[in-house]
Coordinates of C-alpha atoms in Angstrom, one line a residue:
Chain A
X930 CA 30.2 1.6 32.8
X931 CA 31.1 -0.9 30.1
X932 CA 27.0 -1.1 28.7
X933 CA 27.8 2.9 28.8
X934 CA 30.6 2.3 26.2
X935 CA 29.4 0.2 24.9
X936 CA 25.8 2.2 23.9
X937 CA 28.3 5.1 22.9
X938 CA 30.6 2.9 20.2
X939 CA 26.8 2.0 19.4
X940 CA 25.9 5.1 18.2
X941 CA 28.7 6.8 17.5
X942 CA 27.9 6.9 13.9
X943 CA 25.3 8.7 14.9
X944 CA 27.9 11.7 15.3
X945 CA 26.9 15.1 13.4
X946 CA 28.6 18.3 13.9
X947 CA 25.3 18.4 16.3
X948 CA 26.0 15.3 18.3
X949 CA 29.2 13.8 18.9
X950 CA 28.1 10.9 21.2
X951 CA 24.6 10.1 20.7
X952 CA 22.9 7.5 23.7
X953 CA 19.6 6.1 23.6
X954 CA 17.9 6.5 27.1
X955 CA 15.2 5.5 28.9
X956 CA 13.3 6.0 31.7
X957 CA 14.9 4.7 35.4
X958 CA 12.2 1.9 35.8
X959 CA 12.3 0.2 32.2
X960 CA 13.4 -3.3 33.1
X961 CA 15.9 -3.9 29.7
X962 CA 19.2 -2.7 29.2
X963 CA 19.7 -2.9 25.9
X964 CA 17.4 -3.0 22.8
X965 CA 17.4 -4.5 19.4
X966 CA 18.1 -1.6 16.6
X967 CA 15.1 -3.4 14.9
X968 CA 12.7 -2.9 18.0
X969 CA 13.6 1.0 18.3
X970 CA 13.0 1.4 14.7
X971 CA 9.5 -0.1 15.1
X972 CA 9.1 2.0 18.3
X973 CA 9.9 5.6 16.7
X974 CA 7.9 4.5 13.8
X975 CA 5.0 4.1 15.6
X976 CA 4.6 0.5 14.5
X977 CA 4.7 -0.8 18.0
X978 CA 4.4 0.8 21.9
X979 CA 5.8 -2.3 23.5
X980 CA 9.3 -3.3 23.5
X981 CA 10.3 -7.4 24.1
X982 CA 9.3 -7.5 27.6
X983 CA 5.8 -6.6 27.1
X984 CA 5.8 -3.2 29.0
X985 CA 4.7 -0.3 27.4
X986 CA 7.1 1.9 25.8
X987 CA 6.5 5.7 24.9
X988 CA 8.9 6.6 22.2
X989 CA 9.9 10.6 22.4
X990 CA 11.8 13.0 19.4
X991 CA 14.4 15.4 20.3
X992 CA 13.6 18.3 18.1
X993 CA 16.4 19.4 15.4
X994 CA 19.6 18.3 14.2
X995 CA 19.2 15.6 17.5
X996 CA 16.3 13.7 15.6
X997 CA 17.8 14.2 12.0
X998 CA 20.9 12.1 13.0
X999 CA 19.0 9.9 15.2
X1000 CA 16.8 9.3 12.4
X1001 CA 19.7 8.9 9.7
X1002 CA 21.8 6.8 11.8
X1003 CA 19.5 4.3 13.3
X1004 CA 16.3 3.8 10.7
X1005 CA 18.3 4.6 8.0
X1006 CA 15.8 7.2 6.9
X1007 CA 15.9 10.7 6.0
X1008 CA 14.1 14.0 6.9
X1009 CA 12.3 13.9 4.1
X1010 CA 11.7 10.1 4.0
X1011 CA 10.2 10.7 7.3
X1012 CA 8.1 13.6 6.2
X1013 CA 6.3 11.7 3.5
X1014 CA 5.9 8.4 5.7
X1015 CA 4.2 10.4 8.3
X1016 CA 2.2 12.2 5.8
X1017 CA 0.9 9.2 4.6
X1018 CA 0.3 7.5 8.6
X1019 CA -1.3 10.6 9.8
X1020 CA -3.8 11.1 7.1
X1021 CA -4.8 7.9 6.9
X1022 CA -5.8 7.7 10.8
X1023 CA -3.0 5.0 11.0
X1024 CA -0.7 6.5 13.5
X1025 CA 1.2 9.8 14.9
X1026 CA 4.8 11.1 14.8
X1027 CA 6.5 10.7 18.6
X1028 CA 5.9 13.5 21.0
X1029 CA 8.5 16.2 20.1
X1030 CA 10.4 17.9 22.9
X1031 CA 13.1 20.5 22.8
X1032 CA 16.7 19.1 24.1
X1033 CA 16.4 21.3 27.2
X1034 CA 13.0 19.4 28.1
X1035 CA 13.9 15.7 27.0
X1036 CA 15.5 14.3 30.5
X1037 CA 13.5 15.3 32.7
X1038 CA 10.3 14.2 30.5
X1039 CA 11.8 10.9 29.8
X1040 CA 13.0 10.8 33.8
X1041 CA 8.9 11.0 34.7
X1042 CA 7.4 9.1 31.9
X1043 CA 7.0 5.2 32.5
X1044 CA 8.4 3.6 30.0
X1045 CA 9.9 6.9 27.9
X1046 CA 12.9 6.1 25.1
X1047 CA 14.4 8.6 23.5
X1048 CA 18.2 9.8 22.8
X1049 CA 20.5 13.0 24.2
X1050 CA 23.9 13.9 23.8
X1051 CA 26.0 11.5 26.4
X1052 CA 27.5 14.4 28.1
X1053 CA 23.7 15.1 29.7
X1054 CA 23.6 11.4 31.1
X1055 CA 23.1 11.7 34.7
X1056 CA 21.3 9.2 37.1
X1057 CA 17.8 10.1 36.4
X1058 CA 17.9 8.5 33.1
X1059 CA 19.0 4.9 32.2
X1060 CA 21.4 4.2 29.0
X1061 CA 20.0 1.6 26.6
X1062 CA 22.8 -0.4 24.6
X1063 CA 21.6 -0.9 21.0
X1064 CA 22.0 -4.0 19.4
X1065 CA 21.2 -5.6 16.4
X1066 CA 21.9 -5.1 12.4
X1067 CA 24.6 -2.9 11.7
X1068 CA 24.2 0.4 9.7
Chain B
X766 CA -8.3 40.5 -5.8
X767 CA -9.1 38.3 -8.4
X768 CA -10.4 35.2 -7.4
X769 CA -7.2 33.5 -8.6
X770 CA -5.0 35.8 -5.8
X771 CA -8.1 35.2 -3.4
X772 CA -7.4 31.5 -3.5
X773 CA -3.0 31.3 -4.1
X774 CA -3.0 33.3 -0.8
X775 CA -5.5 30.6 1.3
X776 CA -3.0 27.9 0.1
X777 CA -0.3 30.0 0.7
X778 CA -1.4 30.5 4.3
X779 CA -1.6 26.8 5.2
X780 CA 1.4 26.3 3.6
X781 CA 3.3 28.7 5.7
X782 CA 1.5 26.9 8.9
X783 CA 4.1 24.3 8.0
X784 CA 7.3 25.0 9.7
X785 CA 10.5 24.1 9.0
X786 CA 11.8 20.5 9.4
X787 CA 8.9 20.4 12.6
X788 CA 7.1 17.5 13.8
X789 CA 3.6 16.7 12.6
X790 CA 0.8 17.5 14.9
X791 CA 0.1 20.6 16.8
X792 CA -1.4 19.8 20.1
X793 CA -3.9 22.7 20.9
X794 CA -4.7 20.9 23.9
X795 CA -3.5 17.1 24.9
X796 CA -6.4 15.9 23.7
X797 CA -7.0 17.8 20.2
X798 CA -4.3 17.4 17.7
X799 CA -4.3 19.2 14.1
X800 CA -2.4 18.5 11.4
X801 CA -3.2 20.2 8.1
X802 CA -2.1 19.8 4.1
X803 CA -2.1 22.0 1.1
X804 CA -1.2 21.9 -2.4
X805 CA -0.7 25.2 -5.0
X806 CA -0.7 23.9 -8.5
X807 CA -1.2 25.2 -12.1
X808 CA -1.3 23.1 -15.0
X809 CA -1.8 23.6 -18.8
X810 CA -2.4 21.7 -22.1
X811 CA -0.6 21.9 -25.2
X812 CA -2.1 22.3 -28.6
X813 CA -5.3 24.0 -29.9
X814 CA -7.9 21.1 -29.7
X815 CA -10.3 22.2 -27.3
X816 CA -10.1 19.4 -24.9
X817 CA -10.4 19.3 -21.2
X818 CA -8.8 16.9 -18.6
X819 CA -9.6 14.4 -17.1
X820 CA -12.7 13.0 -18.4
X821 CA -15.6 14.3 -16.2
X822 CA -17.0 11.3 -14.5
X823 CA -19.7 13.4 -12.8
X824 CA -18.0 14.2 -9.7
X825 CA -17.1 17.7 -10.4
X826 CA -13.5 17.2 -10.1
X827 CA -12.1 20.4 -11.9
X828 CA -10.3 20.0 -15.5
X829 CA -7.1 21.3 -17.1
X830 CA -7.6 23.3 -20.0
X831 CA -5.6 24.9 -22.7
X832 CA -4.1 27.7 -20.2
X833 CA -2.8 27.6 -17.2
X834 CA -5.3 27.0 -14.8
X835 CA -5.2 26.5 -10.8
X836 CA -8.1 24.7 -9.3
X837 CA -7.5 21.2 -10.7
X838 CA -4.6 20.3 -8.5
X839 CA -5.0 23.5 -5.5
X840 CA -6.6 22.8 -2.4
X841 CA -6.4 22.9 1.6
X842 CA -7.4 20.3 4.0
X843 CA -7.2 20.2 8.0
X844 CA -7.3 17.5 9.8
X845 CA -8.7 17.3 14.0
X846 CA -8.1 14.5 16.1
X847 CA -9.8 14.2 19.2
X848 CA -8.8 12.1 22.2
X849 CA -12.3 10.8 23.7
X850 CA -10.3 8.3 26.1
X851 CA -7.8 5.7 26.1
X852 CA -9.4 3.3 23.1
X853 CA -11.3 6.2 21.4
X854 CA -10.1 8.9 19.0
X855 CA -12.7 11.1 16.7
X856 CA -11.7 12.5 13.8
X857 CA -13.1 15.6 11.3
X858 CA -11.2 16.4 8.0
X859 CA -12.5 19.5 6.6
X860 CA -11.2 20.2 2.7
X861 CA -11.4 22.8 0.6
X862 CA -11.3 22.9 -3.0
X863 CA -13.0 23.5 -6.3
X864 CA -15.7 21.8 -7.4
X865 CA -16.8 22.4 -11.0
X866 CA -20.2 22.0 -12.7
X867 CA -19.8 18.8 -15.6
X868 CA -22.0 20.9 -18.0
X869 CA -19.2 23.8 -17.8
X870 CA -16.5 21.0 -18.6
X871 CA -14.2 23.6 -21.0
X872 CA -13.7 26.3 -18.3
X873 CA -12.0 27.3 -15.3
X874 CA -14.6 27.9 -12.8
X875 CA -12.8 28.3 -9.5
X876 CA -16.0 27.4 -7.4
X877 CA -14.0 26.5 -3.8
X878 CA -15.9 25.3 -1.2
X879 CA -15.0 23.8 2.1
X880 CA -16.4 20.2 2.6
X881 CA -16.2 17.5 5.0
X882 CA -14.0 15.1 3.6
X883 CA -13.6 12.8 7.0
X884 CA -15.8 12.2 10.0
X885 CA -15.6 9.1 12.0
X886 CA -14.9 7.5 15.3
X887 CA -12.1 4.7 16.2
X888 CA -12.3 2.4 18.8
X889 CA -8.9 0.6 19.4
X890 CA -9.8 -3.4 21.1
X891 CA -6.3 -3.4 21.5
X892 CA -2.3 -2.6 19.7
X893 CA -3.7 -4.3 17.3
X894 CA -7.5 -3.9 16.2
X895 CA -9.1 -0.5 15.5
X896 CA -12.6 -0.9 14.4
X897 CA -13.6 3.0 12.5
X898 CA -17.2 4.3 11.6
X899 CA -18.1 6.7 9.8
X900 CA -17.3 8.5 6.7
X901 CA -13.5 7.4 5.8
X902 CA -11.3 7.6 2.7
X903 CA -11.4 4.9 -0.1
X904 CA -8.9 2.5 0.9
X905 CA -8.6 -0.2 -1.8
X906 CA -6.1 1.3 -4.4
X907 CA -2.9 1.9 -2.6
X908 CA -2.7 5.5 -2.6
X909 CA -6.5 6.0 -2.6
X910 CA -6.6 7.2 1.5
X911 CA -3.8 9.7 0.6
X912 CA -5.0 11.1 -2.7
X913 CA -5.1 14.8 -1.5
X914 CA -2.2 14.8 0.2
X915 CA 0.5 15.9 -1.8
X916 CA 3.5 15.2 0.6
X917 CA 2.6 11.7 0.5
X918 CA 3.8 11.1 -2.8
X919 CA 6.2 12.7 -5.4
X920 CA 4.6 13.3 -8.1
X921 CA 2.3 16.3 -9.0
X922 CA -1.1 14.3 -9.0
X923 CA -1.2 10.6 -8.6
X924 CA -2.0 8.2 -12.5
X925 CA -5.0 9.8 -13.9
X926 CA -5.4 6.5 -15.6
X927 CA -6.1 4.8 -12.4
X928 CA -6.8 7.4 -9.8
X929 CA -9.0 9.7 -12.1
X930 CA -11.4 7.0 -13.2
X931 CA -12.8 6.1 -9.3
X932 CA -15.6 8.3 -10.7
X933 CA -15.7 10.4 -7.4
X934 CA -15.4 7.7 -4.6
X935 CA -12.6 9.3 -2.9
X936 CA -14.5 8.7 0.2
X937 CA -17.8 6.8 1.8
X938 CA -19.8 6.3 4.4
X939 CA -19.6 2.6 6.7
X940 CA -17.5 0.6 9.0
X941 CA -14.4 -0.4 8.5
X942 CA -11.4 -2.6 10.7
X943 CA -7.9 -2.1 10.6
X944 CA -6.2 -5.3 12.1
X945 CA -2.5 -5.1 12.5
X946 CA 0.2 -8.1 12.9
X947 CA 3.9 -8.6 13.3
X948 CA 5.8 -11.4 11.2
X949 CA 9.6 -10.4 11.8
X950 CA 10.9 -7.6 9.9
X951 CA 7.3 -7.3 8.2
X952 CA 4.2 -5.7 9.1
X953 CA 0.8 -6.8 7.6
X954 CA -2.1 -4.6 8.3
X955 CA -5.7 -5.7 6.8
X956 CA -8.6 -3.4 6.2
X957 CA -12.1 -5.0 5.5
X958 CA -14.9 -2.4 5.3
X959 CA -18.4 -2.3 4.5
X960 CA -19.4 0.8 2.8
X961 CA -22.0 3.3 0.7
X962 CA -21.6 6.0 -1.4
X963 CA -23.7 8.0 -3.5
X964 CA -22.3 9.8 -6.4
X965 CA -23.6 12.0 -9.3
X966 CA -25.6 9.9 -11.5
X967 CA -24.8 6.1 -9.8
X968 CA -24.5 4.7 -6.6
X969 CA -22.2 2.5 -4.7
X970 CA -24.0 0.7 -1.9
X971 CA -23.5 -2.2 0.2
X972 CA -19.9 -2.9 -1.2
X973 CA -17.3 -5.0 0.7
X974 CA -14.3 -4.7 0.0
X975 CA -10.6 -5.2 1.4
X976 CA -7.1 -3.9 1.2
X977 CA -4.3 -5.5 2.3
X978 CA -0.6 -3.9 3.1
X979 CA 2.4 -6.0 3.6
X980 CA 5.5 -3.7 4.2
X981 CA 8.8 -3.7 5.9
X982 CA 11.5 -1.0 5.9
X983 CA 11.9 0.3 2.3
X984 CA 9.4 -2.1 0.7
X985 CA 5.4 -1.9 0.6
X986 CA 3.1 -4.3 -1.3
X987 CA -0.6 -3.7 -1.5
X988 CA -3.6 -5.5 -2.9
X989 CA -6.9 -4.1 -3.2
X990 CA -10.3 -5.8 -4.1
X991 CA -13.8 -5.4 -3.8
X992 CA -17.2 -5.5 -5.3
X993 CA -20.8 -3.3 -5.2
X994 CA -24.1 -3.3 -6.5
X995 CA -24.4 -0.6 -8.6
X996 CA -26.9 1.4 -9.8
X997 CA -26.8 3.7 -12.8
X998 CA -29.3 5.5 -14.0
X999 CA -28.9 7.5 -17.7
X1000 CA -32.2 8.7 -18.1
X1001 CA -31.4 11.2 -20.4
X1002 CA -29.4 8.9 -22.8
X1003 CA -32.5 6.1 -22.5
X1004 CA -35.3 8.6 -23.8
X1005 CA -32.7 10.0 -26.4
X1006 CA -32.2 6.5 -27.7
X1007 CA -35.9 5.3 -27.1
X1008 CA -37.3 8.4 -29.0
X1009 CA -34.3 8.2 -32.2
X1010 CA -36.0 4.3 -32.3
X1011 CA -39.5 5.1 -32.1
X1012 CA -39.4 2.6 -29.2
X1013 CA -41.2 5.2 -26.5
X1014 CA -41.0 4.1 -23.3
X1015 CA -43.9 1.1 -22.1
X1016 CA -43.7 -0.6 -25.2
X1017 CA -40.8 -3.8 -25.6
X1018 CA -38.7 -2.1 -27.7
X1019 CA -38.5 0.8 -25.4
X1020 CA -38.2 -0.9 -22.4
X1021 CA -35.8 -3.5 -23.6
X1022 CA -33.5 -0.1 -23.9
X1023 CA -34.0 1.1 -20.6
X1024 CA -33.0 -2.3 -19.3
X1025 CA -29.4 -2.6 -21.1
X1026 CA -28.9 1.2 -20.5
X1027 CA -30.0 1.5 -17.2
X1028 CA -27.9 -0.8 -14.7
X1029 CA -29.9 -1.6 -12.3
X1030 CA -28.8 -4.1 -9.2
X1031 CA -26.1 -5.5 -11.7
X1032 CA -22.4 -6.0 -10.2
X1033 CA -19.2 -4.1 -10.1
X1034 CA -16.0 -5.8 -9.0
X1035 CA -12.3 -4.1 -8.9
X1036 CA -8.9 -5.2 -8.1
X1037 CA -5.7 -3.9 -7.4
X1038 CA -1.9 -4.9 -6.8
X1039 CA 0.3 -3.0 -5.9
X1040 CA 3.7 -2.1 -4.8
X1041 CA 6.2 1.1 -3.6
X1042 CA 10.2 0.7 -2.4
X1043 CA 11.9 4.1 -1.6
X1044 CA 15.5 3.0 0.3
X1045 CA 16.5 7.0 -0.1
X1046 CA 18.6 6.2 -2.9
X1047 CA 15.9 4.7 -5.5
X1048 CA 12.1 5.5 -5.6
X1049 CA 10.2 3.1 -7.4
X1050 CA 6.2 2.5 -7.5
X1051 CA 3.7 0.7 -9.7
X1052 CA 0.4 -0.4 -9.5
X1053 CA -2.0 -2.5 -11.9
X1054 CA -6.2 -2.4 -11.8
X1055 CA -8.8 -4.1 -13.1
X1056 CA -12.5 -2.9 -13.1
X1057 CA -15.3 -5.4 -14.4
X1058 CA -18.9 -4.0 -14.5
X1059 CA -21.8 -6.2 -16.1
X1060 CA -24.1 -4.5 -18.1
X1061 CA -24.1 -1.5 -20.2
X1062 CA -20.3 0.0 -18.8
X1063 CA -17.2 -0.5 -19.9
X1064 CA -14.6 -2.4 -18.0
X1065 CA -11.3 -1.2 -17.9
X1066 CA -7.6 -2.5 -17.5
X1067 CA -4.9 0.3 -16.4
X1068 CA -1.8 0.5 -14.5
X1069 CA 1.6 2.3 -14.3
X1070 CA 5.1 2.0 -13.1
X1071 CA 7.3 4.6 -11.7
X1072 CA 11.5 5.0 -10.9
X1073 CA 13.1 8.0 -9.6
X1074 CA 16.8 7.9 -8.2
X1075 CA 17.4 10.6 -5.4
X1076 CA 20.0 13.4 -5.9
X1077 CA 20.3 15.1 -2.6
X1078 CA 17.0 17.1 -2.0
X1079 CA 15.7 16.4 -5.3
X1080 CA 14.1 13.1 -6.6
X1081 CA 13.9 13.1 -10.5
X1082 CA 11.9 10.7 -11.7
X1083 CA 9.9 9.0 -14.5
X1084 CA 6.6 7.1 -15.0
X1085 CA 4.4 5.5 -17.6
X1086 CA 0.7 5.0 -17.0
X1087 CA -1.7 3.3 -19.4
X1088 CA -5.6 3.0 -19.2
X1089 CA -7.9 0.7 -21.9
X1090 CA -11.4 -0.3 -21.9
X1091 CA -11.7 -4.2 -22.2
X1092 CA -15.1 -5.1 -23.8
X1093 CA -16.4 -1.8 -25.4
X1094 CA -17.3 -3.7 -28.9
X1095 CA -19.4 -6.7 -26.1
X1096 CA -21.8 -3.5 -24.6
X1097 CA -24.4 -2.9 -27.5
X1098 CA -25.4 -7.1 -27.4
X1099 CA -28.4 -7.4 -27.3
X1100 CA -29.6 -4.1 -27.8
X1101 CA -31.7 -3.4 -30.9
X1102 CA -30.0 -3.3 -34.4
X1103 CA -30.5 0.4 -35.0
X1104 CA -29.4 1.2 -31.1
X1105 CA -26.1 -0.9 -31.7
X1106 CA -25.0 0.9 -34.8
X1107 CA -25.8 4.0 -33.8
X1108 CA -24.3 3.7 -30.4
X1109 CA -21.1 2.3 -31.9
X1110 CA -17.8 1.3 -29.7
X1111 CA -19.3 4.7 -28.0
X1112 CA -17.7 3.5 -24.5
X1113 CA -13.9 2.5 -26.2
X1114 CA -11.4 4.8 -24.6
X1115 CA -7.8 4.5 -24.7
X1116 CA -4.6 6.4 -23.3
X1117 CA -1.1 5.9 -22.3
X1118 CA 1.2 8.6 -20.8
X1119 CA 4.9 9.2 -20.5
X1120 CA 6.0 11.7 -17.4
X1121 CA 8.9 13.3 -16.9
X1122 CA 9.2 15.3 -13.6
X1123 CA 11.2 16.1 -10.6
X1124 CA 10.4 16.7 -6.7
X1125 CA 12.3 19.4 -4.9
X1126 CA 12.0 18.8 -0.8
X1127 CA 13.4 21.9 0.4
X1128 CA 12.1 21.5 3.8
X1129 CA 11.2 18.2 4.8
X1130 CA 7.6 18.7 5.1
X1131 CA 7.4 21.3 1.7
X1132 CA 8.3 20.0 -1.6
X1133 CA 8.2 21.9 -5.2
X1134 CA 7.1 19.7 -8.4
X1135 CA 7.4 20.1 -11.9
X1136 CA 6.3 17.9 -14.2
X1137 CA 5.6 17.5 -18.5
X1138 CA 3.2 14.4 -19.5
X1139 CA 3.4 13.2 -22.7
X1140 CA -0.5 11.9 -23.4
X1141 CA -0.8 9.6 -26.7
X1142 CA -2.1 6.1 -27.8
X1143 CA -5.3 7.1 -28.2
X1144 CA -5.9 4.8 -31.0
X1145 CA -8.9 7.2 -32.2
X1146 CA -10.7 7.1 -29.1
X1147 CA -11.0 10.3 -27.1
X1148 CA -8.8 9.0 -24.4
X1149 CA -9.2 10.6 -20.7
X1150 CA -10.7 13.8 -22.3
X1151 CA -13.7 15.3 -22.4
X1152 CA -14.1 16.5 -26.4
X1153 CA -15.7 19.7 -27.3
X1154 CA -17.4 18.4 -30.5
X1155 CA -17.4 14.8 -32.2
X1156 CA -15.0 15.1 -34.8
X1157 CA -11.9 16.4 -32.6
X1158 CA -8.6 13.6 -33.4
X1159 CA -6.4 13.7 -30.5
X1160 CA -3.1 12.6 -31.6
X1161 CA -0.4 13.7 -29.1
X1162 CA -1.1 16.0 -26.1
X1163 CA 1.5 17.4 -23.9
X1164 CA 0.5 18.8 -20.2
X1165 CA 2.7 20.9 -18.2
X1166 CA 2.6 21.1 -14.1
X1167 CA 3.8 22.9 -11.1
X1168 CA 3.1 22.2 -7.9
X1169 CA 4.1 23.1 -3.8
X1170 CA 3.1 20.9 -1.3
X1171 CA 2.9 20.9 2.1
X1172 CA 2.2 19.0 5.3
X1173 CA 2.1 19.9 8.9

């Protein structure tokens, strides 16, 4: 309950009129509990599929305002920064955007993918997914 | 429909295949992934002189004339990615745009066709080593891979003084290995390839080369470098000059002409630094190259530097880009006496350009630019132009662009 809070007052900067309590989640069986800011920015940035532990990690997109403030509030990059970074990674055959799933879908993909992160809307927490804490530099 | 409608509504068609504020990369199935890019532009120059822009290299990139004209910055391209198995992805990048003929270098020609840009295979070792084959984008100048793509950028059309002047390498045919590797907040990725390409009227084979990107969040540096045999053949400019000296081919004179005009097995080398930084407050790019050539072509310095400050959606911005030759007056040596003079600093050329423009991202996979170049310096050379007729002075040129991009 406290890493809960604590994940919330995390990302509660994250907050549009979209999202008032933003949680990064992960599937059941991924072994950490928290995760350096850093790290998840690598991960949705498709710099990296492995987080500190070595496992494999599979970073998923919420589709709409979701990702915008995800994006905003934890790379510190814009829509449109995103756009022309991933114009420039996809064609140069250097890497692919997340797999984008509608916030109806997201739970229940990231509660049968091994090794799925992704972020929903606190009040849709429920045991099939596990809350990451994020840590690290400060926005 | 004209041809000019013909072609706005193909662009417009991919353009509309971009949705609003979606992901890249439609899945048709889980294994085939498409992503697709198009740009609309019309351009125009100012004054009465005749020219043409840029200066045709032979590669039948399309020019900007006196009124507004389309083909030189419109174009489509779709990209398919398929999933062989875990380690292995092949890839096909079909393009279409217009490719013009260099002896109709004053006119808009519109003459679209649909070519295969990209065609190769990666094999990933691992997270960290991809080796590619196949045909593959130029990778040693730092936007080189990404020169069609007008989302990956903000301005209408990257330098002409460096990007215009790669006399149609844009892509080429080899191996190539992308090694990635971690150092904190910083990500180095290295690409040495091996490659060939054949172009109109020279060839690039056998050249080595390397790239090398150091980035972290907001900040990217890049430095390029390589070097190819090259082979350039002029052989109507050999028996122009071999018959004006009476020196017909077979005979010394002659074939001490052929020789210094003819480059045969001699050496290119080029190098490139670079550097971009976009924080979403302040855009700034630059980049500085250097192309030496021995024999009988000129080498060339050019460069430019770029700030833009963001405003919301829009990114205004400005940029200066120069381009000279380096040993023009060096490149008659040792040709005969009559050949030097009449040749002349023929191969001195000289530019430098101020840009004012603005990007407009009103989705954030669709941008509208608009931008006015202010072309000058020439220094009595023709520049980046082609010249209708010897005696045309540039002194001041303005061109004026518009262009809608967009990325799916």
């Amino acid at each position: 309950m406290n890493l809960r809070i604590a994940a919330i007052a995390s990302l509660m900067m994250l907050a549009g009129h979209c999202c008032a309590e933003m949680v990064v989640v992960a599937n059941p069986h991924v072994a950490e509990n928290s995760i350096p800011r850093s790290e998840l920015r690598r991960l949705f940035l498709g710099q990296s599929n492995t987080l500190q532990s070595g496992s494999h990690a599979v970073a998923i997109d919420v589709a709409g305002d979701y990702r915008n403030a995800f994006y905003q509030g934890v790379l510190k990059k814009t829509p449109e920064q995103m756009a022309s970074y991933w114009a420039r990674m996809i064609f140069t055959g250097k890497g692919a955007p997340p797999q984008q799933v509608s916030v109806k879908e997201v739970k229940g993909l990231v509660a049968n993918t091994p090794g799925a992160i992704s972020y929903l809307d606190s009040s849709q927490v429920d045991s099939s997914v596990k809350v990451l804490s994020v840590v690290g530099d400060t926005p | 429909m004209t041809d000019t409608s013909r072609r706005l509504l193909t662009a417009g068609a991919i353009l509309l295949m971009a949705p609003a504020g979606a992901a890249f990369a439609e899945n048709i199935t889980p294994d085939l992934q498409v992503n697709g890019y198009a740009t609309v532009g019309a351009a125009m120059l100012s004054g009465n002189h005749g020219a043409s822009y840029p200066k045709n290299t032979g590669n039948g990139a399309p020019v900007i004339i006196q009124q507004p004209t389309t083909e030189a910055d419109t174009l489509g391209g779709l990209q398919f990615k398929y999933r062989l198995n875990d380690q292995a992805d092949f890839v096909i990048q079909e393009v279409a745009q217009s490719f013009s003929d260099p002896s109709q270098q004053y006119t808009e020609q519109n003459n679209y066709s649909l070519r295969t840009d990209w065609l190769y295979l990666d094999y990933r070792f691992n997270d960290d080593l991809t080796l590619r084959g196949g045909r593959f984008a130029f990778s040693t100048y730092m936007f080189s891979e990404n020169m069609k793509v007008g989302e990956a950028y903000p301005w209408v059309r990257l330098p002409q003084e460096v990007y215009s002047q790669l006399g149609g390498l844009n892509n080429n045919n080899g191996v190539e290995l992308l090694y990635k590797r971690r150092f904190g907040d910083w990500n180095l990725l290295l690409q040495p390839n091996y490659t060939s390409e054949q172009l109109n009227g020279f060839a690039v084979n056998n050249a080595t080369q390397l790239a090398a990107t150091l980035s972290n969040d907001n900040l990217t540096l890049h430095l390029g470098t390589g070097t190819s045999p090259i082979n350039i053949e002029q052989p109507a400019l050999v028996l122009q000059l071999q018959t004006a000296s009476g020196a017909p081919a077979g005979t010394p004179a002659g074939d001490a002409i052929a020789s210094s005009i003819n480059l045969q097995h001699n050496r290119a080398v080029f190098n490139e630094i670079g550097f971009s930084y976009d924080d979403g407050q302040w855009f700034a790019a630059g980049e500085a190259v250097a192309l030496r050539v021995k024999g009988w072509f000129p080498d060339h310095n050019s460069g430019y530097l770029s700030v833009g400050h963001y405003v919301g959606k829009w990114l205004p911005y400005v940029m200066y880009s120069a381009y000279r030759t380096t040993n023009s007056y060096q490149l008659n040596d040792g040709l005969p006496a009559p050949i030097a003079a009449a040749l002349g600093p023929s191969q001195t050329y000289q530019q430098g350009t101020t840009t004012v423009g603005a990007r407009y991202q009103f989705k954030p996979n669709m941008s509208l630019k608009m931008e006015a170049d202010r072309i000058s310096n020439f220094n009595g050379t023709s520049g980046l132009f082609n010249l209708p007729t010897a005696s045309t002075e540039l002194k001041t040129v303005y061109l004026y662009s518009l262009a809608l991009t967009a990325a799916f």
